GROMACS .gro file of C-alpha atoms in nm:
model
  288
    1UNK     CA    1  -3.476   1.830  -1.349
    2UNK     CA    2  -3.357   1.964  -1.027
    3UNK     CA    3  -3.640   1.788  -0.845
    4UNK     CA    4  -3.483   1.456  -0.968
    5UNK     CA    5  -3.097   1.539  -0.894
    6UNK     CA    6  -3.222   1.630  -0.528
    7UNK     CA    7  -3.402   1.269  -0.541
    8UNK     CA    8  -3.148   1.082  -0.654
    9UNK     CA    9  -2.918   1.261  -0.399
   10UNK     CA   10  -3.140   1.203  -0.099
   11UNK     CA   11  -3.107   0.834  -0.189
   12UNK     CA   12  -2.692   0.820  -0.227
   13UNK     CA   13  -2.684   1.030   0.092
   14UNK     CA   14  -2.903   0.717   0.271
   15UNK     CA   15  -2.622   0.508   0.141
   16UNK     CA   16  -2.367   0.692   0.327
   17UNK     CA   17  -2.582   0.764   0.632
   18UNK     CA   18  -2.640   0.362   0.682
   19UNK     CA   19  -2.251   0.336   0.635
   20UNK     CA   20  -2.198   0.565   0.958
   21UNK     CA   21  -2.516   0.475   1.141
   22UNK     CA   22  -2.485   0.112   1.178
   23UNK     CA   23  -2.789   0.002   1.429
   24UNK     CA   24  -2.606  -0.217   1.632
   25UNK     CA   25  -2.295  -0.034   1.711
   26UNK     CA   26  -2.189   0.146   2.047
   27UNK     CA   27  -2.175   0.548   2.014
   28UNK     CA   28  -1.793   0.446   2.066
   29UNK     CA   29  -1.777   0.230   1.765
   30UNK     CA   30  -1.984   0.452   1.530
   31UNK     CA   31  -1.706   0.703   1.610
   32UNK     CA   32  -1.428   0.456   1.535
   33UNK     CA   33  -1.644   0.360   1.186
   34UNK     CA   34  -1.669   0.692   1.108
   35UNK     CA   35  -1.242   0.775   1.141
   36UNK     CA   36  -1.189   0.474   0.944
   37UNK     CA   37  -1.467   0.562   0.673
   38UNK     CA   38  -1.269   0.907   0.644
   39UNK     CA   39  -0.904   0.851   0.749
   40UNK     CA   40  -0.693   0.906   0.427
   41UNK     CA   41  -0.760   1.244   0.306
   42UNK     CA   42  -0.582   1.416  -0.009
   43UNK     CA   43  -0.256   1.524   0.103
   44UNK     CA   44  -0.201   1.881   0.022
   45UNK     CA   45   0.206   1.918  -0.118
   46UNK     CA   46   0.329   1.630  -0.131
   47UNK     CA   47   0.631   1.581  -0.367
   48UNK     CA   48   0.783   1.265  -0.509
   49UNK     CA   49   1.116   1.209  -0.576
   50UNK     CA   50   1.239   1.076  -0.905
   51UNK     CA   51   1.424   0.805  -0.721
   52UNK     CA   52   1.289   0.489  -0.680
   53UNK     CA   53   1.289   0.115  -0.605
   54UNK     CA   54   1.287  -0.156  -0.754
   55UNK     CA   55   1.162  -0.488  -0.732
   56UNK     CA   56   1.156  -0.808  -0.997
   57UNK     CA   57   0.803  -0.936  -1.039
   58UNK     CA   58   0.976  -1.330  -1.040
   59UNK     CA   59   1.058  -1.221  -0.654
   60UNK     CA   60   0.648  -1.177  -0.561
   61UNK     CA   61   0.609  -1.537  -0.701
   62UNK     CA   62   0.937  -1.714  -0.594
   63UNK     CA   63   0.786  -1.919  -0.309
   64UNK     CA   64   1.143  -1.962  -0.169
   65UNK     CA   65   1.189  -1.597  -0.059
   66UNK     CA   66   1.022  -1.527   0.244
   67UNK     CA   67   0.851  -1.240   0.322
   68UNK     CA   68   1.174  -1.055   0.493
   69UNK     CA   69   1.426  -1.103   0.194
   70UNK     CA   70   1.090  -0.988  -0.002
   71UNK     CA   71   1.083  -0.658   0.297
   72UNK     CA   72   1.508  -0.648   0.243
   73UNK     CA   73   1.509  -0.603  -0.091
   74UNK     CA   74   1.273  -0.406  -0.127
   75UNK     CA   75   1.484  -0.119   0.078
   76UNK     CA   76   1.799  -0.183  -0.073
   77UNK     CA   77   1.707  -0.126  -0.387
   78UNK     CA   78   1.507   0.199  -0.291
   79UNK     CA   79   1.770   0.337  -0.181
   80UNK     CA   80   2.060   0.204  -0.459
   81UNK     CA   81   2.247   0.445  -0.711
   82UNK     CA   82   2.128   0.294  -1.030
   83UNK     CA   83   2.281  -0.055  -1.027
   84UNK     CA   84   2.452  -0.031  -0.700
   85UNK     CA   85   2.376  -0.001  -0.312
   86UNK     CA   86   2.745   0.115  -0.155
   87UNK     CA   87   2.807   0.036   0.187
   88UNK     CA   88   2.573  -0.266   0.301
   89UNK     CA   89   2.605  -0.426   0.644
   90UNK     CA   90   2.355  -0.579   0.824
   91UNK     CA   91   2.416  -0.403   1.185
   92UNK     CA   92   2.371  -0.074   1.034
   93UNK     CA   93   2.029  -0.221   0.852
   94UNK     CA   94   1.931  -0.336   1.185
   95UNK     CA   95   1.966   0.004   1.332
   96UNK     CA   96   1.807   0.213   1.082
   97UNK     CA   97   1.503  -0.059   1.075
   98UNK     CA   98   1.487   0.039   1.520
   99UNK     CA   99   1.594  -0.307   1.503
  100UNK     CA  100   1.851  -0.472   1.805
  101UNK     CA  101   2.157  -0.541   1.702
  102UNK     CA  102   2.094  -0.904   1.766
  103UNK     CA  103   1.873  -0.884   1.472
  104UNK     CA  104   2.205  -0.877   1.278
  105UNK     CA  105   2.195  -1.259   1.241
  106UNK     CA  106   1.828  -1.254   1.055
  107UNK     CA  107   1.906  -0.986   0.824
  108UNK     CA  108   2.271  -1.182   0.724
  109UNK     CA  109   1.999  -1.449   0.655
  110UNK     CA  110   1.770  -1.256   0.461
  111UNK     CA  111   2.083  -1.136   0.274
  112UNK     CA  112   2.205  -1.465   0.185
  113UNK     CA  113   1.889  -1.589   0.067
  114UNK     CA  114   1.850  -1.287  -0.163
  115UNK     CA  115   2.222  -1.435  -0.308
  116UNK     CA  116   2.147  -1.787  -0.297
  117UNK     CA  117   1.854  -1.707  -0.520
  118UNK     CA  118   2.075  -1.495  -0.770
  119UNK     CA  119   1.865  -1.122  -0.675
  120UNK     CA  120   2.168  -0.966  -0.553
  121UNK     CA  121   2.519  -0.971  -0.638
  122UNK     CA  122   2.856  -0.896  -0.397
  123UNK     CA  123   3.057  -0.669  -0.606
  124UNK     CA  124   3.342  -0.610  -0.321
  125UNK     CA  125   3.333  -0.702   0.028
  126UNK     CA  126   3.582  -0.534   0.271
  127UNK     CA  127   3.656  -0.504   0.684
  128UNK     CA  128   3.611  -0.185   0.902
  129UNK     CA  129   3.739  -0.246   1.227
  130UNK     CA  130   3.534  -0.613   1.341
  131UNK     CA  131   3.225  -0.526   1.060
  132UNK     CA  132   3.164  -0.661   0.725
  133UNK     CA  133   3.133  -0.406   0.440
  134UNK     CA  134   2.957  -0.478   0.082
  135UNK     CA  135   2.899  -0.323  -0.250
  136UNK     CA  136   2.602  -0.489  -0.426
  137UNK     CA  137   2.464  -0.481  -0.751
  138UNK     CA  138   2.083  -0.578  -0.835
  139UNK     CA  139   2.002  -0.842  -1.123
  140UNK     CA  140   1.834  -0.788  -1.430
  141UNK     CA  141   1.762  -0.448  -1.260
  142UNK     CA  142   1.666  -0.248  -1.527
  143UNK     CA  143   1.420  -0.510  -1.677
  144UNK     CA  144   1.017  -0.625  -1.542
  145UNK     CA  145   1.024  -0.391  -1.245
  146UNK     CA  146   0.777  -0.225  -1.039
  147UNK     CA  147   0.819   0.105  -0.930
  148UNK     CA  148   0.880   0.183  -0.499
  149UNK     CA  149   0.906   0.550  -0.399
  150UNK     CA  150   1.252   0.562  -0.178
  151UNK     CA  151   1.049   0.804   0.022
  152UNK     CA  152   0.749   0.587   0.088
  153UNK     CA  153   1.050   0.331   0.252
  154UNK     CA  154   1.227   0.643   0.440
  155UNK     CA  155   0.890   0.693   0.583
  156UNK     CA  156   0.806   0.339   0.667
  157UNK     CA  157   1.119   0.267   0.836
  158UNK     CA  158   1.162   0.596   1.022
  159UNK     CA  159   0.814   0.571   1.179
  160UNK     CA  160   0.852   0.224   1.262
  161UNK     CA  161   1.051   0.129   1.486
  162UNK     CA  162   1.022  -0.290   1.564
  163UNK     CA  163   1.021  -0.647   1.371
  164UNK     CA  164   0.704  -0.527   1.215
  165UNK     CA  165   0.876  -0.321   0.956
  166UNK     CA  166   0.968  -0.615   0.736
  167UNK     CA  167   0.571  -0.691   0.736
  168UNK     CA  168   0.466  -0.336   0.649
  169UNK     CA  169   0.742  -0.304   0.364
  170UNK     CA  170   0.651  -0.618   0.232
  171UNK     CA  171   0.283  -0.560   0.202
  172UNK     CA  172   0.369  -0.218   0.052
  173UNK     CA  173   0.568  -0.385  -0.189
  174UNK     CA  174   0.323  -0.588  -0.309
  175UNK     CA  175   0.025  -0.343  -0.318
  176UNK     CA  176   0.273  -0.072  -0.500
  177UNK     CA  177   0.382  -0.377  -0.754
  178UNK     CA  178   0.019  -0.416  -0.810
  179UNK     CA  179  -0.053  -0.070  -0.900
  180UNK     CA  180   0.203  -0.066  -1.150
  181UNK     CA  181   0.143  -0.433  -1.326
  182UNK     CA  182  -0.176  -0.521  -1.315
  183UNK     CA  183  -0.296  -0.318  -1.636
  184UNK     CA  184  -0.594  -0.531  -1.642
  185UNK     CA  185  -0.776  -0.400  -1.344
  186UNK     CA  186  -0.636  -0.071  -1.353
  187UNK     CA  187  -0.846   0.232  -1.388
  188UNK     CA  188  -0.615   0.484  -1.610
  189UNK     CA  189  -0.778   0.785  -1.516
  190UNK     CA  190  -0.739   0.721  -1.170
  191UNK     CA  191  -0.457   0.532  -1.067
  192UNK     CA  192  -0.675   0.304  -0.882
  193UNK     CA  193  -0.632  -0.085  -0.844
  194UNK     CA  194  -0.863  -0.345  -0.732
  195UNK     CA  195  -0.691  -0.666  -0.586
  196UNK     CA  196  -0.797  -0.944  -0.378
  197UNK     CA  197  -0.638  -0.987  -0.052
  198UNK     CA  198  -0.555  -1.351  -0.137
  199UNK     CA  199  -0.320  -1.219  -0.370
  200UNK     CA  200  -0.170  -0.953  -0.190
  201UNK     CA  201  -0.124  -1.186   0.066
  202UNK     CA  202   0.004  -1.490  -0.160
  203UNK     CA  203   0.284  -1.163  -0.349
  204UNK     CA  204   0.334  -1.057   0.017
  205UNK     CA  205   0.392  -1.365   0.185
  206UNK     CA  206   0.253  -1.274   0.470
  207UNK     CA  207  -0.030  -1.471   0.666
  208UNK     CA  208  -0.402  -1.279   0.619
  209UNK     CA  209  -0.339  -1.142   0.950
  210UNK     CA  210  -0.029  -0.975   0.957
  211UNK     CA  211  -0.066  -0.848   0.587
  212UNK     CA  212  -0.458  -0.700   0.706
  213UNK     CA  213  -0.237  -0.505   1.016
  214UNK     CA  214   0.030  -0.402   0.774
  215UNK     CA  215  -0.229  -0.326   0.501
  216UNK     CA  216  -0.374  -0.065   0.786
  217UNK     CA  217  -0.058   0.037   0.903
  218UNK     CA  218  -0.014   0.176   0.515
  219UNK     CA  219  -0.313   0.337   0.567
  220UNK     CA  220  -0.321   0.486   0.874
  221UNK     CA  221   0.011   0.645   0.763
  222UNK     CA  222  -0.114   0.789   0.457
  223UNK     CA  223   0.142   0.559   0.254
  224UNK     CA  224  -0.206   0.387   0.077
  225UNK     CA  225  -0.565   0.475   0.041
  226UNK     CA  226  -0.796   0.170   0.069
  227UNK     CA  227  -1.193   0.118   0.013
  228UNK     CA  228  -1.321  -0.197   0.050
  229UNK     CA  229  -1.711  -0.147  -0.129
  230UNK     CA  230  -1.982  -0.455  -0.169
  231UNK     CA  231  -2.047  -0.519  -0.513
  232UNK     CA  232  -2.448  -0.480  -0.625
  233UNK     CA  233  -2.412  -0.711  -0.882
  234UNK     CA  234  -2.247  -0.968  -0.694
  235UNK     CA  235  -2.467  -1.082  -0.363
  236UNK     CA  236  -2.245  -0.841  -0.156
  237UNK     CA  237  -1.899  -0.977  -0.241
  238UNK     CA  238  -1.649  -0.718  -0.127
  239UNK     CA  239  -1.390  -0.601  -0.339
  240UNK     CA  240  -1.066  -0.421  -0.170
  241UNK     CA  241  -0.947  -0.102  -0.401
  242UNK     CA  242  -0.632   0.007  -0.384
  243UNK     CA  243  -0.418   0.374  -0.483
  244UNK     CA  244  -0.142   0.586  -0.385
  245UNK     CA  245  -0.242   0.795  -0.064
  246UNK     CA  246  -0.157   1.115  -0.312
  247UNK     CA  247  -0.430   0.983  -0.488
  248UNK     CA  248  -0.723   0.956  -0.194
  249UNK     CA  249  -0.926   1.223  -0.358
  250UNK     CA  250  -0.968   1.020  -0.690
  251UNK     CA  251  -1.032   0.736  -0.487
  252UNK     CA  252  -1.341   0.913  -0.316
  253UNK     CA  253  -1.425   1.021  -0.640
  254UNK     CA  254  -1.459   0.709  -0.846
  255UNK     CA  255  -1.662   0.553  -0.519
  256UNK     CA  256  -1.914   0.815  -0.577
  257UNK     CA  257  -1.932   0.752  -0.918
  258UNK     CA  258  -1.987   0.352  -0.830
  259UNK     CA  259  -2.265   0.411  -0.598
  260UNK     CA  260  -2.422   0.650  -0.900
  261UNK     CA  261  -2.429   0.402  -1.149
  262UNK     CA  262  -2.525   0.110  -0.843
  263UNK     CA  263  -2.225  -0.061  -0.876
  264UNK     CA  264  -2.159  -0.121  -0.554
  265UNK     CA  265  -2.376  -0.079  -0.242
  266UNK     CA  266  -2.203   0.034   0.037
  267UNK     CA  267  -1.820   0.125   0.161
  268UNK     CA  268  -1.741  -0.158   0.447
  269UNK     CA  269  -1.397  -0.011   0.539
  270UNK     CA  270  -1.177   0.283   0.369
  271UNK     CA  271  -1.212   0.647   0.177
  272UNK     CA  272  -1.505   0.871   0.197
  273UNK     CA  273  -1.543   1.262   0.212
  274UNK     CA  274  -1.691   1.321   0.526
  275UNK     CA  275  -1.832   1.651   0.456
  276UNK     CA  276  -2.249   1.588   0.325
  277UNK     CA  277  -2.218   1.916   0.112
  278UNK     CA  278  -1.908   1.835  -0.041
  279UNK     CA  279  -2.045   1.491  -0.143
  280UNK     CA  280  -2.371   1.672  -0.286
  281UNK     CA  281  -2.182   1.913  -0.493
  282UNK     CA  282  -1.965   1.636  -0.619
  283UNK     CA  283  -2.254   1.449  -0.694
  284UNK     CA  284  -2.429   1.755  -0.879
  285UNK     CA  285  -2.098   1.777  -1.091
  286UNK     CA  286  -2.137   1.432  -1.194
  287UNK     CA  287  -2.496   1.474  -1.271
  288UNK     CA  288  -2.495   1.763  -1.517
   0.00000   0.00000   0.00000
């Protein structure tokens, strides 16, 4: 029996050695596979808030919000009192974004297209000194929401500090959104997610590009643990999994447990443990 688990360890270690010892990469690039194969680890004390965000699932499919108002919203409402955000004005958003204060202009745009389209609601407007001050209260906002952490956003927008921002909230948005709402594909025990990028990208509205350098912005931030694995069953199709970076170790875990029972063949991009040992006794766990 022991001869066998060693056997059938051997052979899921292969796996992971081919991962890391691609033939025709540079010494370099093996070293720049290997961060990326292990770059979100479980994040020791990490506490959430019960505050949160929220954002209506008609926004992710309203094709005439763009992927700013989307990025807007998204903060305002992470950071509103119930019903309410207090205090609103766009040259303040601009600065806590790292944003010029030219930017003003967009983000009164983004603002009025989030009213046009009935999301947000002017309670009281009022002047301080040349600036316009608003009270605003959120539609339907206690209805079909998914949940945003406000402390996810504070980290987003205090460790970036350019345009990009809107990009990196809005792809967060929709990868969070997805986690919550898509009961289908979730995995219970885990609070893992599989999504294609075409949809993350379509509830996004980003262009493949920018969403795949937000997408690893998320992750090289710890915000959002991501394996992309090839699929046995399916010719190699890859298949992006998604959880909460507070989740990473379950992530790792349910990989393992995919490459056990030869659902997928290899991990292309994303979350392994990087330690052989700690893989075999995980492995010897799931064995017994």
């Amino acid at each position: 029996m022991v001869t066998m688990e060693k056997e059938k360890i051997n052979r899921l270690d292969t796996k992971f050695i081919d991962v890391l010892n691609k033939t025709h990469l540079s010494k370099e690039e093996k070293r720049e596979q290997y961060k990326i194969l292990h770059r979100a680890k479980k994040q020791e004390g990490i506490k959430f808030s019960g505050k949160f965000g929220k954002v209506p699932t008609s926004m992710f499919d309203d094709k005439s919000i763009r992927s700013q108002s989307l990025a807007l919203y998204t903060y305002l409402s992470a950071n509103a009192h119930g019903w309410k955000y207090l205090d609103f004005n766009s040259k303040i958003i601009a600065g806590r974004f790292g944003l010029s204060k030219f930017m003003k202009k967009e983000i009164d745009g983004y603002f009025q297209e989030l009213i046009d389209n009935g999301y947000i609601k002017i309670v009281k407007k009022w002047m301080s000194g040349k600036s316009e001050f608003y009270d605003l209260s959120f539609e339907d906002y206690s209805k079909d929401f998914s949940k945003v952490y406000t402390e996810d956003i504070y980290k987003i927008t205090g460790d970036l500090n350019s345009p990009k921002v809107f990009s990196v909230i809005s792809a967060y948005a929709a990868i969070k959104s997805t986690l919550y709402e898509d009961k289908s594909n979730l995995n219970e025990d885990s609070g893992i997610v599989y999504a294609s990028a075409s949809l993350l990208e379509d509830r996004s509205k980003l262009s493949t590009g920018t969403f795949f350098t937000a997408r690893r912005w998320l992750t090289d931030n710890c915000i959002i643990s991501t394996i992309k694995a090839n699929l046995s069953h399916r010719q190699g199709v890859k298949k992006n999994y998604y959880s909460l970076y507070s989740e990473a170790y379950g992530l790792e875990r349910f990989m393992i447990r995919a490459w056990i029972d030869n659902r997928i063949n290899y991990v292309s991009e994303g979350v392994v443990v990087d330690n052989p040992e700690k893989i075999n006794q995980e492995i010897l766990k799931m064995l017994v």
